[in-house]
CSV table of C-alpha atoms in Angstrom, one decimal:
chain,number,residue,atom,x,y,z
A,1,UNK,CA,-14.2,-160.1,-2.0
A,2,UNK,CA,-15.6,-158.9,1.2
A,3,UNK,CA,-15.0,-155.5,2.9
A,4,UNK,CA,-16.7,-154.6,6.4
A,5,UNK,CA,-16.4,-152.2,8.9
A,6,UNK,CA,-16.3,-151.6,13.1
A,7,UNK,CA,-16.4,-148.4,14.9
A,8,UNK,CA,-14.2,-148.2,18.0
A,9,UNK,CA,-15.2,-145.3,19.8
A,10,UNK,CA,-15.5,-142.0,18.1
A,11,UNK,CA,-12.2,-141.3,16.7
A,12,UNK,CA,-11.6,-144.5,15.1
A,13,UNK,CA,-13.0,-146.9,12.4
A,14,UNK,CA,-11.4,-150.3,11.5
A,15,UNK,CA,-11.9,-151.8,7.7
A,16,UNK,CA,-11.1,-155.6,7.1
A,17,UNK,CA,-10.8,-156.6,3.4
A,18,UNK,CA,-10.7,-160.2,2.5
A,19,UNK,CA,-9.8,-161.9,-0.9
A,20,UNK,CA,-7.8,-160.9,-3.6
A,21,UNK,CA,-7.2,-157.2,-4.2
A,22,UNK,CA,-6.4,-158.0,-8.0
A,23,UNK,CA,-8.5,-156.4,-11.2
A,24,UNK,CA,-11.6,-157.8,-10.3
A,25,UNK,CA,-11.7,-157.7,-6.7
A,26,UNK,CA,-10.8,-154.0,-6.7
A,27,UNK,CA,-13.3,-153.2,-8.9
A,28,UNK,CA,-16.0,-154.4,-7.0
A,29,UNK,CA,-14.5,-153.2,-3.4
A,30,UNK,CA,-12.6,-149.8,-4.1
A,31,UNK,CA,-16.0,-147.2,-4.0
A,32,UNK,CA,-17.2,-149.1,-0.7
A,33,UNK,CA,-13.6,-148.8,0.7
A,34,UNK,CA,-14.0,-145.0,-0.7
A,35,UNK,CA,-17.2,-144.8,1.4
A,36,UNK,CA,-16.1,-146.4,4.7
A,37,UNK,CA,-12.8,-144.6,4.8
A,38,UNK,CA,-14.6,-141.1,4.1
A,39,UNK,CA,-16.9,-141.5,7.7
A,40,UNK,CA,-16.1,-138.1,9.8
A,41,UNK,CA,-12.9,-140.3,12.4
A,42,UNK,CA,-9.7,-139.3,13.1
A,43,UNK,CA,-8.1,-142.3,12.6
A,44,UNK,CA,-8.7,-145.2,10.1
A,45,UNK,CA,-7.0,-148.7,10.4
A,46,UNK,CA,-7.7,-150.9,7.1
A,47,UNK,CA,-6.9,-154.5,8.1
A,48,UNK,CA,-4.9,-156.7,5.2
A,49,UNK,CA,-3.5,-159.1,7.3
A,50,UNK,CA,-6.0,-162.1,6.0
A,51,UNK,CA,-6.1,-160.6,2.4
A,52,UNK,CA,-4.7,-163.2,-0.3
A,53,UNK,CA,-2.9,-160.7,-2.8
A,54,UNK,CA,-2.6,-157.4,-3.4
A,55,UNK,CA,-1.8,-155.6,-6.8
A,56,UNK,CA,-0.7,-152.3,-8.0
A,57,UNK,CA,-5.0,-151.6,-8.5
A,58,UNK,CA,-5.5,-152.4,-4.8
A,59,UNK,CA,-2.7,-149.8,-3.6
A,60,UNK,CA,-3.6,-147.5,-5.6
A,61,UNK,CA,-7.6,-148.0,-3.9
A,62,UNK,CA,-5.4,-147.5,-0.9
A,63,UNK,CA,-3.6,-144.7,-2.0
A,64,UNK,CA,-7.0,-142.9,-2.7
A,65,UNK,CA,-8.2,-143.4,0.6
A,66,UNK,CA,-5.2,-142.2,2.3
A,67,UNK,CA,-5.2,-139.3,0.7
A,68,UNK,CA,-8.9,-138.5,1.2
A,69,UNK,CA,-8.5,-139.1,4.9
A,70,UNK,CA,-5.5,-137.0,5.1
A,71,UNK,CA,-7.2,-134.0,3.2
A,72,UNK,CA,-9.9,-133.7,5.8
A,73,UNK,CA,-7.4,-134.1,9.0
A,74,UNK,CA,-7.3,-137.7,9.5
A,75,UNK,CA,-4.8,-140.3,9.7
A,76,UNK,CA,-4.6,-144.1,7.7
A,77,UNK,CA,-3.0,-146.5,8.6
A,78,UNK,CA,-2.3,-150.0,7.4
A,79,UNK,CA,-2.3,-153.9,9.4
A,80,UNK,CA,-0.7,-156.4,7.6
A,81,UNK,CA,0.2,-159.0,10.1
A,82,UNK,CA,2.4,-161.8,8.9
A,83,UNK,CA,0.8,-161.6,5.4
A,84,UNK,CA,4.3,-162.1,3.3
A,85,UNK,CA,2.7,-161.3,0.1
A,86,UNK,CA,1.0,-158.1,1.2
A,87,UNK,CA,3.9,-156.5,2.7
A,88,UNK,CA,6.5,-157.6,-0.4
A,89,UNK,CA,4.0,-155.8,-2.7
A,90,UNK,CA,3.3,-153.1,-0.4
A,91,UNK,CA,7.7,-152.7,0.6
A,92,UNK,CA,8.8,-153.2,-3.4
A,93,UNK,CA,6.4,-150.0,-4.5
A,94,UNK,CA,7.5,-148.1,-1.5
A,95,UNK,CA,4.0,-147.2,-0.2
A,96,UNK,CA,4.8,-148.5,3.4
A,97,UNK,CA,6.9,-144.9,3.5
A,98,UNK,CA,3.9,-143.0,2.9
A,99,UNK,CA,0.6,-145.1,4.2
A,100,UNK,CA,2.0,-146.6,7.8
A,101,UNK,CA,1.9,-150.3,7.7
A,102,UNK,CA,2.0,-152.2,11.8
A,103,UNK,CA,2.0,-156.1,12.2
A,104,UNK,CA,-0.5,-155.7,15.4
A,105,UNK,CA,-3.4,-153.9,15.4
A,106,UNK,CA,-2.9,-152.8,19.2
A,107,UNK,CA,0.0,-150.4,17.6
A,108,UNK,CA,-2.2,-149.8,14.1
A,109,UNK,CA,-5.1,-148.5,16.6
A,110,UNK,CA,-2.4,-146.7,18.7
A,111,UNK,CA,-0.9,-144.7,15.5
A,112,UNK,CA,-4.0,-144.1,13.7
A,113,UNK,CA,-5.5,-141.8,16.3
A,114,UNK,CA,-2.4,-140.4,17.6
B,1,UNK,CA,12.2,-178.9,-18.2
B,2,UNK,CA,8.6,-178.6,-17.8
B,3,UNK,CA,6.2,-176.3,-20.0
B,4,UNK,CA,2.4,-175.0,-19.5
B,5,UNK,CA,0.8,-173.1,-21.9
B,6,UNK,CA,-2.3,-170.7,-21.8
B,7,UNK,CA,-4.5,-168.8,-23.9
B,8,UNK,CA,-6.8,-165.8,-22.3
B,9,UNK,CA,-8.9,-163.4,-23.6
B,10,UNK,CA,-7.8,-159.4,-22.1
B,11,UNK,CA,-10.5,-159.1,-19.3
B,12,UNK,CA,-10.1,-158.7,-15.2
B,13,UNK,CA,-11.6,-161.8,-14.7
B,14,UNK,CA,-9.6,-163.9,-17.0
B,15,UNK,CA,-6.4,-161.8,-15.4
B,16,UNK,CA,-7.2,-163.9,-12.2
B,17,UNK,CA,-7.7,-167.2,-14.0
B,18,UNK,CA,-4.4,-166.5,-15.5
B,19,UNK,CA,-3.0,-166.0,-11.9
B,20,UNK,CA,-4.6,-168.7,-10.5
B,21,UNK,CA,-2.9,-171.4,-13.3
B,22,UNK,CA,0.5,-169.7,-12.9
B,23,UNK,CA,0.5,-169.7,-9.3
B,24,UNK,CA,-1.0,-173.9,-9.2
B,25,UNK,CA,1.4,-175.1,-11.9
B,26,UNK,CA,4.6,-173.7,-10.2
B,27,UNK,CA,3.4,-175.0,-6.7
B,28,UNK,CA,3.1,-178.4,-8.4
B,29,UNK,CA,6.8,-178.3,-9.7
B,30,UNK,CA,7.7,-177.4,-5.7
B,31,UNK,CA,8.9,-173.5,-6.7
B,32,UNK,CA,9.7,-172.2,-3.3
B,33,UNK,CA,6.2,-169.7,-2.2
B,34,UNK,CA,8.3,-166.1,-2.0
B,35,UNK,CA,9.3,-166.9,-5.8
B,36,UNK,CA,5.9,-168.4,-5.9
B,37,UNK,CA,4.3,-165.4,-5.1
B,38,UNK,CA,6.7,-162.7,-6.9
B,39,UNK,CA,6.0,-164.3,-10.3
B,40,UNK,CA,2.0,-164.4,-9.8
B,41,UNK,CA,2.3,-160.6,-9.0
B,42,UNK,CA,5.2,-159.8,-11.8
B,43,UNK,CA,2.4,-161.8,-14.5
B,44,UNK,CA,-0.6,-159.9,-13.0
B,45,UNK,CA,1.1,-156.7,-13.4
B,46,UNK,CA,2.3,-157.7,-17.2
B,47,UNK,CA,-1.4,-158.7,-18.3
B,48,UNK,CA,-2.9,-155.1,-16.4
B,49,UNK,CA,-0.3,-153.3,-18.3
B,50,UNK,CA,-1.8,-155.2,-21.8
B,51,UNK,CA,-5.6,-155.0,-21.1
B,52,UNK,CA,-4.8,-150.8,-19.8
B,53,UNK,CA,-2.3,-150.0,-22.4
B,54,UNK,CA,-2.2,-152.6,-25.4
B,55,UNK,CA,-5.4,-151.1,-27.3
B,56,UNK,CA,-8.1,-152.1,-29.3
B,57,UNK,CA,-5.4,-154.6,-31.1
B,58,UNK,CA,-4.3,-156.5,-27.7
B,59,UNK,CA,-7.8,-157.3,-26.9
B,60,UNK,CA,-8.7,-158.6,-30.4
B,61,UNK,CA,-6.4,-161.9,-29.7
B,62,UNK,CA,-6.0,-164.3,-27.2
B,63,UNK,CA,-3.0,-163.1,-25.1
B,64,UNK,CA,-0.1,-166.6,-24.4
B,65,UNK,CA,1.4,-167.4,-22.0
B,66,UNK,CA,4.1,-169.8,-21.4
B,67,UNK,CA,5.8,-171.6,-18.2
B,68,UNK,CA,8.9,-173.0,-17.7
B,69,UNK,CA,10.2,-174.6,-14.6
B,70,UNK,CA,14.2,-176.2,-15.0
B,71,UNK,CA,16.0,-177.4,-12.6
B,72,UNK,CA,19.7,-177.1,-12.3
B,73,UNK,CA,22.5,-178.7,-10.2
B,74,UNK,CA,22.2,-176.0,-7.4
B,75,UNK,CA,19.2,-174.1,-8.4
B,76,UNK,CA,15.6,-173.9,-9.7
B,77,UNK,CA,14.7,-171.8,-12.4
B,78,UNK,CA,11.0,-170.3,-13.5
B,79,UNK,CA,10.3,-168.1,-16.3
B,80,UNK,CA,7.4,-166.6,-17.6
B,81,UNK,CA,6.8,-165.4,-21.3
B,82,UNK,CA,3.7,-163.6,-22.8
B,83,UNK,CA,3.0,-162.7,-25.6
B,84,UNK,CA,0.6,-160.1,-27.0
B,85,UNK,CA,-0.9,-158.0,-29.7
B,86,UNK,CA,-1.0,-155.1,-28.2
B,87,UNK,CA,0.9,-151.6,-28.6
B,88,UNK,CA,4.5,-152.1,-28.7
B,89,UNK,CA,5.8,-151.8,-24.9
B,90,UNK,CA,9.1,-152.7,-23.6
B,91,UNK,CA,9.1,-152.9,-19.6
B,92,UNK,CA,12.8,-153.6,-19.9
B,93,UNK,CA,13.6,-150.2,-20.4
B,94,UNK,CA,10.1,-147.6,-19.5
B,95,UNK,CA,11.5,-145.0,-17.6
B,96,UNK,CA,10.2,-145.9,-13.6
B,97,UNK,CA,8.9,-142.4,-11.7
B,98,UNK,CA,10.5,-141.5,-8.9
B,99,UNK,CA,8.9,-142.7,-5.6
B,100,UNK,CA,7.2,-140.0,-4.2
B,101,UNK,CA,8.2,-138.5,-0.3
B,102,UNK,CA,5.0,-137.7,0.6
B,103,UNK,CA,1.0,-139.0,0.1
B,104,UNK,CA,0.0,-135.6,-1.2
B,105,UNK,CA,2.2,-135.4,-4.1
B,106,UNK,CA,2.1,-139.6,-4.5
B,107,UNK,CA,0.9,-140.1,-8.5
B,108,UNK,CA,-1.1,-143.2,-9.0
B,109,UNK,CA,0.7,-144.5,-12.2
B,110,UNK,CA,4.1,-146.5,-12.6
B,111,UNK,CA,3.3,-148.9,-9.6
B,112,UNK,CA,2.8,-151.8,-11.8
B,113,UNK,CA,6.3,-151.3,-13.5
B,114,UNK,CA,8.1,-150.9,-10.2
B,115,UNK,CA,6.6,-154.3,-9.2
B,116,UNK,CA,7.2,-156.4,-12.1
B,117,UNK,CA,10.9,-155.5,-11.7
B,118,UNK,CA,11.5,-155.8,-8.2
B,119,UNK,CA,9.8,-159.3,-8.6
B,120,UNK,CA,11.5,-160.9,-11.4
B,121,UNK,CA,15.1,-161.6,-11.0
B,122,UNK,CA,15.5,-161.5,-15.1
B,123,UNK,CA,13.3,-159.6,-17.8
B,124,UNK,CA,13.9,-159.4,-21.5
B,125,UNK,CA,11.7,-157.9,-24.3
B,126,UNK,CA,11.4,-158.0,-28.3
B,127,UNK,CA,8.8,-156.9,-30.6
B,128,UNK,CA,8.5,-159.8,-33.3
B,129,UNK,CA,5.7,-160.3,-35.8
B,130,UNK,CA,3.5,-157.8,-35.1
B,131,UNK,CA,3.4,-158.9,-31.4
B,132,UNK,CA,5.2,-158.4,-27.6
B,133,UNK,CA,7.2,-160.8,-26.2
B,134,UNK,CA,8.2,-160.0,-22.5
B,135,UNK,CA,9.9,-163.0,-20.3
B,136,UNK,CA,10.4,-162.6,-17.0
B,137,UNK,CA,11.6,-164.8,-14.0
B,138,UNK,CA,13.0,-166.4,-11.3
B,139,UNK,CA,15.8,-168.1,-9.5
B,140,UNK,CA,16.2,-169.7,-6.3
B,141,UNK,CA,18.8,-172.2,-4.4
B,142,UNK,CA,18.3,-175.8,-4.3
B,143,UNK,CA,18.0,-177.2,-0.6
């Protein structure tokens, strides 16, 4: 698993996670997603477009996160490019209604601070 | 029709071996990558739901599981069975929440569920000998 992080100005920070957001790769990713998604931005785009799979553990990771943005004013939003897997598990538990999900992260960026 | 068979202990890491040989064997047999992908995620969500829910018992034996791929005049068929020793649990008919309208009131529980039925085209359940058996799979068109 690998998570980083870039700041794009002041208002915005961008999160790529790689690998498989199954039992074992959530565990070891989901309190340094906690911690990255908790920094003092408006907007925070996490990046799933290269991750491999994605389980009911990894949205719920999400879920936390979007929740903990939203509570002090900010915004999450979600990338997931082409990633067919990613969207089908994100689209059959209905969480694209309540975290955004964008193919591009142009529009990802655009939302998350707007 | 062709059969695979595995044995796993109920831990996170042996979830994901148990991924990895589902999701090898049925690319070997040529099953199309959506259903592919729908039955890694359905048997992920299955073996969580044993090593969260099944107790102390579904972790004192090996949990099975058993692949079949057939294939038809005009279509492909792959199913999934495990079996466990866990808690009696019949995803076939567990109530699923109601999908929440906004994040604040979103729950974190019944995700799992919801997934394992919108991937498998087919489930069915019985409790036999002391243990679970859930089957589950899929069905696509032959080119």
């Amino acid at each position: 698993m690998f998570i980083s992080h870039t700041d794009l100005g002041d208002d915005l920070r961008k999160i790529v996670i790689l690998g498989r957001l199954d039992i074992s790769g959530t565990e070891s990713v989901a309190g340094e997603l906690e911690r990255l998604a908790a920094a003092p931005k408006k907007g925070v785009v996490v990046d799933l477009s290269s991750l491999k799979f994605l389980a009911s553990i990894g949205i719920r990771a999400l879920f936390k996160s979007a929740k903990a943005v939203k509570e002090r004013g900010g915004k999450m939003v979600l990338v997931v490019g082409t990633n067919s897997s990613v969207v089908m598990s994100l689209e059959a538990t209905g969480v694209n209604t309540l975290i955004p999900m964008f193919k591009s992260e142009a529009e990802a960026e655009r939302a998350a601070v707007a | 029709m062709q059969v695979e068979t595995l044995a796993i202990a109920a831990s996170g890491d042996e979830i994901r071996r148990a991924s990895e040989w589902l999701t090898t064997a049925l690319r070997q047999r040529d099953v199309p990558d959506p259903q592919v992908e729908c039955l890694e995620l359905a048997l992920h969500e299955v073996l969580a739901n044993v090593l969260d829910h099944g107790g102390s018992a579904a972790r004192a034996e090996p949990i099975r599981i058993r692949m079949e791929v057939r294939e038809m005049a005009t279509t492909g068929e792959a199913r999934v069975k495990v079996r466990d020793a866990g808690i009696p649990f019949d995803p076939t008919g567990a109530p699923e929440r109601i999908p929440a309208k906004t994040l604040a009131e979103a729950q974190p529980g019944g995700l799992g569920l919801r997934l394992i039925r919108r991937c498998s085209d087919w489930m069915s359940y019985r409790r036999e000998g002391g243990r679970n058996h859930f089957t589950f799979g899929a069905r696509w068109p032959k080119p």
